[in-house]
């Protein structure tokens, strides 16, 4: 078959004329340089002229390294030699630091029987954006780690003085019971309630900082098995509430067992806590979102909440109810969010007052899509 000839579906022969070839090479946005086996430039397209600031007349028929002496000793020369030797296509990105060609380049070298072709693009702008993003990401990671360490330290260190306050107030209450009037006893009770709540807050804050810190141990897990463990752990509460928990086709996911246990346990505990008048009915189901990810949803028939709060209940210490109505610290859902995000997923809630709530989250189903360690 002559060069440039193709056959269409209908069997008709089609030829690509020289003008058509040239037209294609002149219309592409990649710079294109073709050289013969002596490395003499035989084609230099318009995009190459623009990107390198050289006219084709200055370059054509010259040896590449005579036309571009600045390329001697560069990564390009190294890769070109490798491509010629191995007869294999090579692509690479490089920063060329010699004026007037200072830029980032994306280069592809294609060796052939008749010589070598090079396609290239100037990618300095993308590289600058990439570098900026990378720096921002590093900065964000650093400040996150710092914040987690800070939360860890304060929650740890504040527990000690709190324990001292609480035990001395208890001592005071016992020793001076007969000397205190009703008001004095009530005040002491307020202090004890306050310290016990603060202890819970500190412990939860500690759990929150632990969920975010360190590496997570990921592996393939049957979500159904994790749920079974959670049910076993919450057995007493489930029975007390006469709750029914139904699950359907929970998939195998890829994650940290302890963290996924905490995730399900926090959500189920909330469904039991924010129950309505009827016995709690909690159903957990899953479906594939894509080949890499599944969506797991937990639906309850509890008191529900105004959908305008659906986002901010995942923020730390955000609660929709008074502590006198429902015990809590407002950290459970923030922990859930952190766990899901550490697994590369996201979490959201849907609800209406009096109509139950649905909490959904995505999880990876394979190793390659999982976990931001
Ligand atoms: P806590 O339960 O300790 O307050 P969470 O972070 O677990 O903290 O929940 C934050 C808030 O979201 C709760 O105070 C409650 O108002 C609301 N909430 C969470 N789960 C449910 C649910 N299943 N039904 C109704 N409201 C819920």
mmCIF file of C-alpha atoms in Angstrom, residues 30-349:
data_model
loop_
_atom_site.group_PDB
_atom_site.id
_atom_site.type_symbol
_atom_site.label_atom_id
_atom_site.label_comp_id
_atom_site.label_asym_id
_atom_site.label_seq_id
_atom_site.Cartn_x
_atom_site.Cartn_y
_atom_site.Cartn_z
ATOM 1 C CA UNK A 30 1.720 21.258 19.166
ATOM 2 C CA UNK A 31 5.113 22.359 17.974
ATOM 3 C CA UNK A 32 6.335 19.794 15.421
ATOM 4 C CA UNK A 33 9.923 19.305 14.261
ATOM 5 C CA UNK A 34 10.960 16.466 11.988
ATOM 6 C CA UNK A 35 14.554 15.422 11.352
ATOM 7 C CA UNK A 36 16.220 12.916 9.064
ATOM 8 C CA UNK A 37 18.709 10.304 10.217
ATOM 9 C CA UNK A 38 21.536 12.876 10.083
ATOM 10 C CA UNK A 39 19.478 15.037 12.440
ATOM 11 C CA UNK A 40 18.962 17.680 9.748
ATOM 12 C CA UNK A 41 15.674 19.528 10.219
ATOM 13 C CA UNK A 42 13.238 18.663 7.410
ATOM 14 C CA UNK A 43 10.038 20.098 8.881
ATOM 15 C CA UNK A 44 9.394 22.920 11.350
ATOM 16 C CA UNK A 45 5.735 23.857 11.745
ATOM 17 C CA UNK A 46 4.038 27.172 12.509
ATOM 18 C CA UNK A 47 3.387 26.303 16.172
ATOM 19 C CA UNK A 48 7.108 25.474 16.622
ATOM 20 C CA UNK A 49 8.024 28.856 15.096
ATOM 21 C CA UNK A 50 5.722 30.604 17.525
ATOM 22 C CA UNK A 51 6.787 28.687 20.626
ATOM 23 C CA UNK A 52 10.537 28.881 19.982
ATOM 24 C CA UNK A 53 10.516 32.337 18.351
ATOM 25 C CA UNK A 54 12.430 31.088 15.280
ATOM 26 C CA UNK A 55 11.587 31.287 11.564
ATOM 27 C CA UNK A 56 11.619 28.014 9.699
ATOM 28 C CA UNK A 57 14.041 29.498 7.148
ATOM 29 C CA UNK A 58 16.691 29.821 9.882
ATOM 30 C CA UNK A 59 16.280 26.220 10.913
ATOM 31 C CA UNK A 60 15.378 24.060 7.904
ATOM 32 C CA UNK A 61 18.154 21.884 6.410
ATOM 33 C CA UNK A 62 20.400 22.653 9.377
ATOM 34 C CA UNK A 63 21.545 20.091 11.870
ATOM 35 C CA UNK A 64 19.293 20.422 14.943
ATOM 36 C CA UNK A 65 22.178 21.164 17.301
ATOM 37 C CA UNK A 66 23.616 23.783 14.922
ATOM 38 C CA UNK A 67 20.224 25.454 14.752
ATOM 39 C CA UNK A 68 19.757 25.110 18.518
ATOM 40 C CA UNK A 69 23.225 24.913 20.127
ATOM 41 C CA UNK A 70 21.562 25.640 23.482
ATOM 42 C CA UNK A 71 20.071 22.114 23.377
ATOM 43 C CA UNK A 72 23.543 20.508 23.633
ATOM 44 C CA UNK A 73 23.966 18.746 26.967
ATOM 45 C CA UNK A 74 20.289 19.221 27.819
ATOM 46 C CA UNK A 75 17.755 16.598 28.872
ATOM 47 C CA UNK A 76 16.432 16.802 25.325
ATOM 48 C CA UNK A 77 19.769 15.560 23.916
ATOM 49 C CA UNK A 78 19.832 12.755 26.482
ATOM 50 C CA UNK A 79 16.286 11.639 25.648
ATOM 51 C CA UNK A 80 16.795 12.011 21.920
ATOM 52 C CA UNK A 81 19.873 9.734 22.098
ATOM 53 C CA UNK A 82 17.890 7.223 24.140
ATOM 54 C CA UNK A 83 14.966 7.251 21.658
ATOM 55 C CA UNK A 84 17.314 6.687 18.704
ATOM 56 C CA UNK A 85 19.097 3.865 20.535
ATOM 57 C CA UNK A 86 15.997 2.064 21.798
ATOM 58 C CA UNK A 87 13.807 2.941 18.782
ATOM 59 C CA UNK A 88 11.069 3.628 21.296
ATOM 60 C CA UNK A 89 8.831 6.655 21.776
ATOM 61 C CA UNK A 90 9.819 8.806 24.771
ATOM 62 C CA UNK A 91 7.789 11.528 26.472
ATOM 63 C CA UNK A 92 8.959 13.781 29.247
ATOM 64 C CA UNK A 93 8.491 17.178 30.834
ATOM 65 C CA UNK A 94 11.440 19.456 31.269
ATOM 66 C CA UNK A 95 12.305 22.960 32.366
ATOM 67 C CA UNK A 96 14.680 24.516 29.839
ATOM 68 C CA UNK A 97 16.664 27.211 31.569
ATOM 69 C CA UNK A 98 18.746 28.674 28.746
ATOM 70 C CA UNK A 99 17.562 31.977 27.240
ATOM 71 C CA UNK A 100 15.743 32.698 24.980
ATOM 72 C CA UNK A 101 13.906 29.374 25.434
ATOM 73 C CA UNK A 102 13.261 29.560 29.199
ATOM 74 C CA UNK A 103 10.044 27.593 29.716
ATOM 75 C CA UNK A 104 8.539 24.303 30.824
ATOM 76 C CA UNK A 105 8.086 21.912 27.876
ATOM 77 C CA UNK A 106 6.070 18.747 27.400
ATOM 78 C CA UNK A 107 8.042 16.786 24.791
ATOM 79 C CA UNK A 108 7.289 13.588 22.867
ATOM 80 C CA UNK A 109 9.983 12.044 20.682
ATOM 81 C CA UNK A 110 9.021 9.493 18.001
ATOM 82 C CA UNK A 111 11.873 7.659 16.262
ATOM 83 C CA UNK A 112 11.168 6.054 12.867
ATOM 84 C CA UNK A 113 13.023 4.409 9.990
ATOM 85 C CA UNK A 114 13.552 7.769 8.305
ATOM 86 C CA UNK A 115 14.563 9.878 11.245
ATOM 87 C CA UNK A 116 12.922 11.373 14.265
ATOM 88 C CA UNK A 117 9.843 13.532 14.957
ATOM 89 C CA UNK A 118 9.344 15.724 17.971
ATOM 90 C CA UNK A 119 6.053 17.128 19.194
ATOM 91 C CA UNK A 120 6.153 19.624 22.016
ATOM 92 C CA UNK A 121 4.072 22.096 23.996
ATOM 93 C CA UNK A 122 4.973 24.982 26.276
ATOM 94 C CA UNK A 123 3.370 24.122 29.623
ATOM 95 C CA UNK A 124 4.836 26.833 31.867
ATOM 96 C CA UNK A 125 1.428 28.224 32.879
ATOM 97 C CA UNK A 126 0.052 24.785 33.863
ATOM 98 C CA UNK A 127 3.264 24.055 35.767
ATOM 99 C CA UNK A 128 3.001 27.325 37.674
ATOM 100 C CA UNK A 129 -0.604 26.524 38.638
ATOM 101 C CA UNK A 130 0.448 22.979 39.604
ATOM 102 C CA UNK A 131 3.316 24.277 41.746
ATOM 103 C CA UNK A 132 1.060 26.825 43.415
ATOM 104 C CA UNK A 133 -1.515 24.133 44.186
ATOM 105 C CA UNK A 134 1.152 21.816 45.513
ATOM 106 C CA UNK A 135 2.477 24.541 47.815
ATOM 107 C CA UNK A 136 -1.031 25.381 49.016
ATOM 108 C CA UNK A 137 -1.711 21.716 49.635
ATOM 109 C CA UNK A 138 1.483 21.306 51.646
ATOM 110 C CA UNK A 139 0.654 24.431 53.620
ATOM 111 C CA UNK A 140 -2.863 23.134 54.292
ATOM 112 C CA UNK A 141 -1.542 19.761 55.406
ATOM 113 C CA UNK A 142 0.980 21.423 57.688
ATOM 114 C CA UNK A 143 -1.622 23.672 59.312
ATOM 115 C CA UNK A 144 -4.048 20.730 59.651
ATOM 116 C CA UNK A 145 -1.413 18.654 61.394
ATOM 117 C CA UNK A 146 -0.569 21.575 63.633
ATOM 118 C CA UNK A 147 -4.240 22.046 64.488
ATOM 119 C CA UNK A 148 -4.679 18.360 65.242
ATOM 120 C CA UNK A 149 -1.606 18.374 67.474
ATOM 121 C CA UNK A 150 -2.904 21.487 69.190
ATOM 122 C CA UNK A 151 -6.332 19.898 69.810
ATOM 123 C CA UNK A 152 -4.613 16.756 71.048
ATOM 124 C CA UNK A 153 -2.405 18.629 73.485
ATOM 125 C CA UNK A 154 -5.075 20.895 74.925
ATOM 126 C CA UNK A 155 -7.614 18.138 75.334
ATOM 127 C CA UNK A 156 -4.975 16.036 77.065
ATOM 128 C CA UNK A 157 -3.577 18.742 79.299
ATOM 129 C CA UNK A 158 -6.910 20.270 80.284
ATOM 130 C CA UNK A 159 -8.179 16.995 81.646
ATOM 131 C CA UNK A 160 -5.826 17.041 84.591
ATOM 132 C CA UNK A 161 -6.911 20.395 86.150
ATOM 133 C CA UNK A 162 -10.513 19.496 85.384
ATOM 134 C CA UNK A 163 -10.201 16.265 87.347
ATOM 135 C CA UNK A 164 -8.753 18.253 90.263
ATOM 136 C CA UNK A 165 -11.657 20.737 90.211
ATOM 137 C CA UNK A 166 -14.212 17.982 90.025
ATOM 138 C CA UNK A 167 -12.743 15.879 92.854
ATOM 139 C CA UNK A 168 -12.323 18.863 95.200
ATOM 140 C CA UNK A 169 -15.872 20.041 94.571
ATOM 141 C CA UNK A 170 -17.084 16.524 95.361
ATOM 142 C CA UNK A 171 -15.016 16.584 98.549
ATOM 143 C CA UNK A 172 -16.484 19.969 99.436
ATOM 144 C CA UNK A 173 -20.004 18.649 98.895
ATOM 145 C CA UNK A 174 -19.373 15.618 101.121
ATOM 146 C CA UNK A 175 -17.444 17.333 103.948
ATOM 147 C CA UNK A 176 -19.668 20.380 104.234
ATOM 148 C CA UNK A 177 -22.967 18.746 103.402
ATOM 149 C CA UNK A 178 -24.534 19.825 106.726
ATOM 150 C CA UNK A 179 -23.232 23.372 106.495
ATOM 151 C CA UNK A 180 -24.502 24.055 102.965
ATOM 152 C CA UNK A 181 -27.999 25.365 102.354
ATOM 153 C CA UNK A 182 -30.078 24.244 99.336
ATOM 154 C CA UNK A 183 -28.665 27.005 97.116
ATOM 155 C CA UNK A 184 -25.086 26.010 97.938
ATOM 156 C CA UNK A 185 -25.863 22.370 97.066
ATOM 157 C CA UNK A 186 -27.465 23.420 93.766
ATOM 158 C CA UNK A 187 -24.420 25.528 92.860
ATOM 159 C CA UNK A 188 -22.140 22.577 93.549
ATOM 160 C CA UNK A 189 -24.301 20.402 91.340
ATOM 161 C CA UNK A 190 -23.972 22.985 88.539
ATOM 162 C CA UNK A 191 -20.173 22.877 88.865
ATOM 163 C CA UNK A 192 -20.205 19.067 88.746
ATOM 164 C CA UNK A 193 -22.479 19.032 85.680
ATOM 165 C CA UNK A 194 -20.232 21.593 83.999
ATOM 166 C CA UNK A 195 -17.009 19.712 84.700
ATOM 167 C CA UNK A 196 -18.481 16.378 83.607
ATOM 168 C CA UNK A 197 -19.671 17.937 80.327
ATOM 169 C CA UNK A 198 -16.276 19.525 79.806
ATOM 170 C CA UNK A 199 -14.602 16.157 80.396
ATOM 171 C CA UNK A 200 -16.818 14.636 77.692
ATOM 172 C CA UNK A 201 -16.005 17.530 75.336
ATOM 173 C CA UNK A 202 -12.285 17.052 75.871
ATOM 174 C CA UNK A 203 -12.495 13.304 75.322
ATOM 175 C CA UNK A 204 -14.483 13.813 72.110
ATOM 176 C CA UNK A 205 -12.051 16.487 70.973
ATOM 177 C CA UNK A 206 -9.256 14.009 71.567
ATOM 178 C CA UNK A 207 -11.075 11.379 69.446
ATOM 179 C CA UNK A 208 -11.600 13.990 66.750
ATOM 180 C CA UNK A 209 -7.917 14.890 66.615
ATOM 181 C CA UNK A 210 -6.964 11.183 66.624
ATOM 182 C CA UNK A 211 -9.240 10.419 63.662
ATOM 183 C CA UNK A 212 -7.422 13.089 61.647
ATOM 184 C CA UNK A 213 -3.858 12.310 62.693
ATOM 185 C CA UNK A 214 -1.466 9.555 61.700
ATOM 186 C CA UNK A 215 -1.768 6.946 58.995
ATOM 187 C CA UNK A 216 -4.888 4.904 58.456
ATOM 188 C CA UNK A 217 -4.730 1.141 58.054
ATOM 189 C CA UNK A 218 -6.716 0.344 54.920
ATOM 190 C CA UNK A 219 -7.764 -3.073 53.658
ATOM 191 C CA UNK A 220 -10.709 -4.800 51.944
ATOM 192 C CA UNK A 221 -13.615 -5.035 54.370
ATOM 193 C CA UNK A 222 -17.115 -6.461 54.327
ATOM 194 C CA UNK A 223 -19.231 -3.509 55.483
ATOM 195 C CA UNK A 224 -21.853 -5.993 56.686
ATOM 196 C CA UNK A 225 -19.287 -7.436 59.112
ATOM 197 C CA UNK A 226 -18.387 -3.984 60.439
ATOM 198 C CA UNK A 227 -22.100 -3.306 60.963
ATOM 199 C CA UNK A 228 -22.454 -6.563 62.878
ATOM 200 C CA UNK A 229 -19.709 -5.451 65.271
ATOM 201 C CA UNK A 230 -21.400 -2.079 65.764
ATOM 202 C CA UNK A 231 -24.736 -3.787 66.521
ATOM 203 C CA UNK A 232 -23.025 -6.030 69.029
ATOM 204 C CA UNK A 233 -21.443 -3.005 70.692
ATOM 205 C CA UNK A 234 -24.728 -1.083 70.828
ATOM 206 C CA UNK A 235 -26.779 -4.135 71.769
ATOM 207 C CA UNK A 236 -27.969 -2.703 75.090
ATOM 208 C CA UNK A 237 -29.133 0.588 73.579
ATOM 209 C CA UNK A 238 -30.771 -1.188 70.627
ATOM 210 C CA UNK A 239 -32.757 -3.408 72.983
ATOM 211 C CA UNK A 240 -33.703 -0.566 75.339
ATOM 212 C CA UNK A 241 -35.072 1.377 72.368
ATOM 213 C CA UNK A 242 -36.696 -1.700 70.753
ATOM 214 C CA UNK A 243 -34.917 -0.585 67.613
ATOM 215 C CA UNK A 244 -34.903 -2.472 64.363
ATOM 216 C CA UNK A 245 -31.839 -2.244 62.130
ATOM 217 C CA UNK A 246 -32.156 -3.602 58.589
ATOM 218 C CA UNK A 247 -29.337 -3.732 56.065
ATOM 219 C CA UNK A 248 -29.430 -4.681 52.413
ATOM 220 C CA UNK A 249 -26.574 -5.722 50.150
ATOM 221 C CA UNK A 250 -23.779 -3.901 51.912
ATOM 222 C CA UNK A 251 -20.686 -4.087 49.697
ATOM 223 C CA UNK A 252 -17.052 -4.883 50.220
ATOM 224 C CA UNK A 253 -15.255 -1.578 50.696
ATOM 225 C CA UNK A 254 -11.678 -0.501 51.100
ATOM 226 C CA UNK A 255 -10.950 1.299 54.346
ATOM 227 C CA UNK A 256 -9.750 1.418 57.924
ATOM 228 C CA UNK A 257 -11.777 -1.035 60.007
ATOM 229 C CA UNK A 258 -11.680 0.962 63.240
ATOM 230 C CA UNK A 259 -12.643 4.199 61.520
ATOM 231 C CA UNK A 260 -15.522 2.633 59.563
ATOM 232 C CA UNK A 261 -16.730 1.064 62.813
ATOM 233 C CA UNK A 262 -16.750 4.537 64.436
ATOM 234 C CA UNK A 263 -18.534 6.005 61.400
ATOM 235 C CA UNK A 264 -21.401 3.499 61.495
ATOM 236 C CA UNK A 265 -21.561 3.557 65.281
ATOM 237 C CA UNK A 266 -21.851 7.362 65.449
ATOM 238 C CA UNK A 267 -24.621 7.433 62.835
ATOM 239 C CA UNK A 268 -26.594 4.586 64.403
ATOM 240 C CA UNK A 269 -26.175 6.027 67.914
ATOM 241 C CA UNK A 270 -27.605 9.323 66.628
ATOM 242 C CA UNK A 271 -30.586 7.551 65.045
ATOM 243 C CA UNK A 272 -31.263 5.911 68.414
ATOM 244 C CA UNK A 273 -30.776 9.155 70.320
ATOM 245 C CA UNK A 274 -32.854 11.392 68.031
ATOM 246 C CA UNK A 275 -35.683 8.871 67.833
ATOM 247 C CA UNK A 276 -39.327 9.853 67.543
ATOM 248 C CA UNK A 277 -42.334 8.391 69.349
ATOM 249 C CA UNK A 278 -42.268 5.198 67.320
ATOM 250 C CA UNK A 279 -39.622 2.546 67.910
ATOM 251 C CA UNK A 280 -36.531 3.415 65.877
ATOM 252 C CA UNK A 281 -36.358 1.796 62.436
ATOM 253 C CA UNK A 282 -32.974 2.177 60.794
ATOM 254 C CA UNK A 283 -32.288 0.905 57.297
ATOM 255 C CA UNK A 284 -28.854 0.838 55.737
ATOM 256 C CA UNK A 285 -28.435 0.279 52.018
ATOM 257 C CA UNK A 286 -25.738 0.734 49.412
ATOM 258 C CA UNK A 287 -25.395 1.126 45.702
ATOM 259 C CA UNK A 288 -22.510 1.510 43.282
ATOM 260 C CA UNK A 289 -21.897 5.111 42.383
ATOM 261 C CA UNK A 290 -19.161 4.297 39.862
ATOM 262 C CA UNK A 291 -16.832 1.359 39.399
ATOM 263 C CA UNK A 292 -14.555 2.846 42.061
ATOM 264 C CA UNK A 293 -16.997 4.096 44.642
ATOM 265 C CA UNK A 294 -20.190 3.124 46.423
ATOM 266 C CA UNK A 295 -22.801 5.227 48.213
ATOM 267 C CA UNK A 296 -24.005 4.004 51.583
ATOM 268 C CA UNK A 297 -27.201 5.520 53.039
ATOM 269 C CA UNK A 298 -28.592 5.196 56.524
ATOM 270 C CA UNK A 299 -32.209 6.178 56.951
ATOM 271 C CA UNK A 300 -34.079 6.542 60.244
ATOM 272 C CA UNK A 301 -37.629 7.378 61.309
ATOM 273 C CA UNK A 302 -36.544 9.811 64.036
ATOM 274 C CA UNK A 303 -37.343 13.435 64.791
ATOM 275 C CA UNK A 304 -35.505 14.746 61.721
ATOM 276 C CA UNK A 305 -34.349 18.355 61.364
ATOM 277 C CA UNK A 306 -34.770 21.412 59.195
ATOM 278 C CA UNK A 307 -32.869 20.780 55.910
ATOM 279 C CA UNK A 308 -31.307 24.252 56.156
ATOM 280 C CA UNK A 309 -29.012 22.791 58.857
ATOM 281 C CA UNK A 310 -27.968 19.806 56.713
ATOM 282 C CA UNK A 311 -24.455 21.152 56.139
ATOM 283 C CA UNK A 312 -23.523 22.731 59.394
ATOM 284 C CA UNK A 313 -24.380 19.763 61.618
ATOM 285 C CA UNK A 314 -21.127 18.240 60.315
ATOM 286 C CA UNK A 315 -19.118 21.092 61.810
ATOM 287 C CA UNK A 316 -17.470 20.548 65.146
ATOM 288 C CA UNK A 317 -19.616 21.516 68.216
ATOM 289 C CA UNK A 318 -22.679 22.315 66.048
ATOM 290 C CA UNK A 319 -25.885 21.037 67.639
ATOM 291 C CA UNK A 320 -29.528 21.632 66.867
ATOM 292 C CA UNK A 321 -30.799 20.664 70.291
ATOM 293 C CA UNK A 322 -30.280 21.783 73.862
ATOM 294 C CA UNK A 323 -28.268 19.574 76.151
ATOM 295 C CA UNK A 324 -31.258 19.433 78.485
ATOM 296 C CA UNK A 325 -33.233 17.758 75.648
ATOM 297 C CA UNK A 326 -30.516 15.461 74.254
ATOM 298 C CA UNK A 327 -27.094 14.707 75.749
ATOM 299 C CA UNK A 328 -24.185 15.328 73.397
ATOM 300 C CA UNK A 329 -21.118 17.325 72.494
ATOM 301 C CA UNK A 330 -21.683 18.006 68.792
ATOM 302 C CA UNK A 331 -18.573 16.146 67.670
ATOM 303 C CA UNK A 332 -20.020 12.810 66.437
ATOM 304 C CA UNK A 333 -20.883 13.962 62.920
ATOM 305 C CA UNK A 334 -17.667 16.009 62.589
ATOM 306 C CA UNK A 335 -15.797 12.764 63.291
ATOM 307 C CA UNK A 336 -17.927 10.981 60.627
ATOM 308 C CA UNK A 337 -17.070 13.696 58.106
ATOM 309 C CA UNK A 338 -13.372 13.476 58.862
ATOM 310 C CA UNK A 339 -13.397 9.679 58.524
ATOM 311 C CA UNK A 340 -15.226 9.737 55.185
ATOM 312 C CA UNK A 341 -12.961 12.470 53.813
ATOM 313 C CA UNK A 342 -9.833 10.604 54.914
ATOM 314 C CA UNK A 343 -11.149 7.731 52.784
ATOM 315 C CA UNK A 344 -11.483 10.072 49.809
ATOM 316 C CA UNK A 345 -15.288 10.269 49.997
ATOM 317 C CA UNK A 346 -17.934 12.786 51.051
ATOM 318 C CA UNK A 347 -20.903 12.751 53.410
ATOM 319 C CA UNK A 348 -24.241 14.567 53.384
ATOM 320 C CA UNK A 349 -27.638 14.528 55.079
#
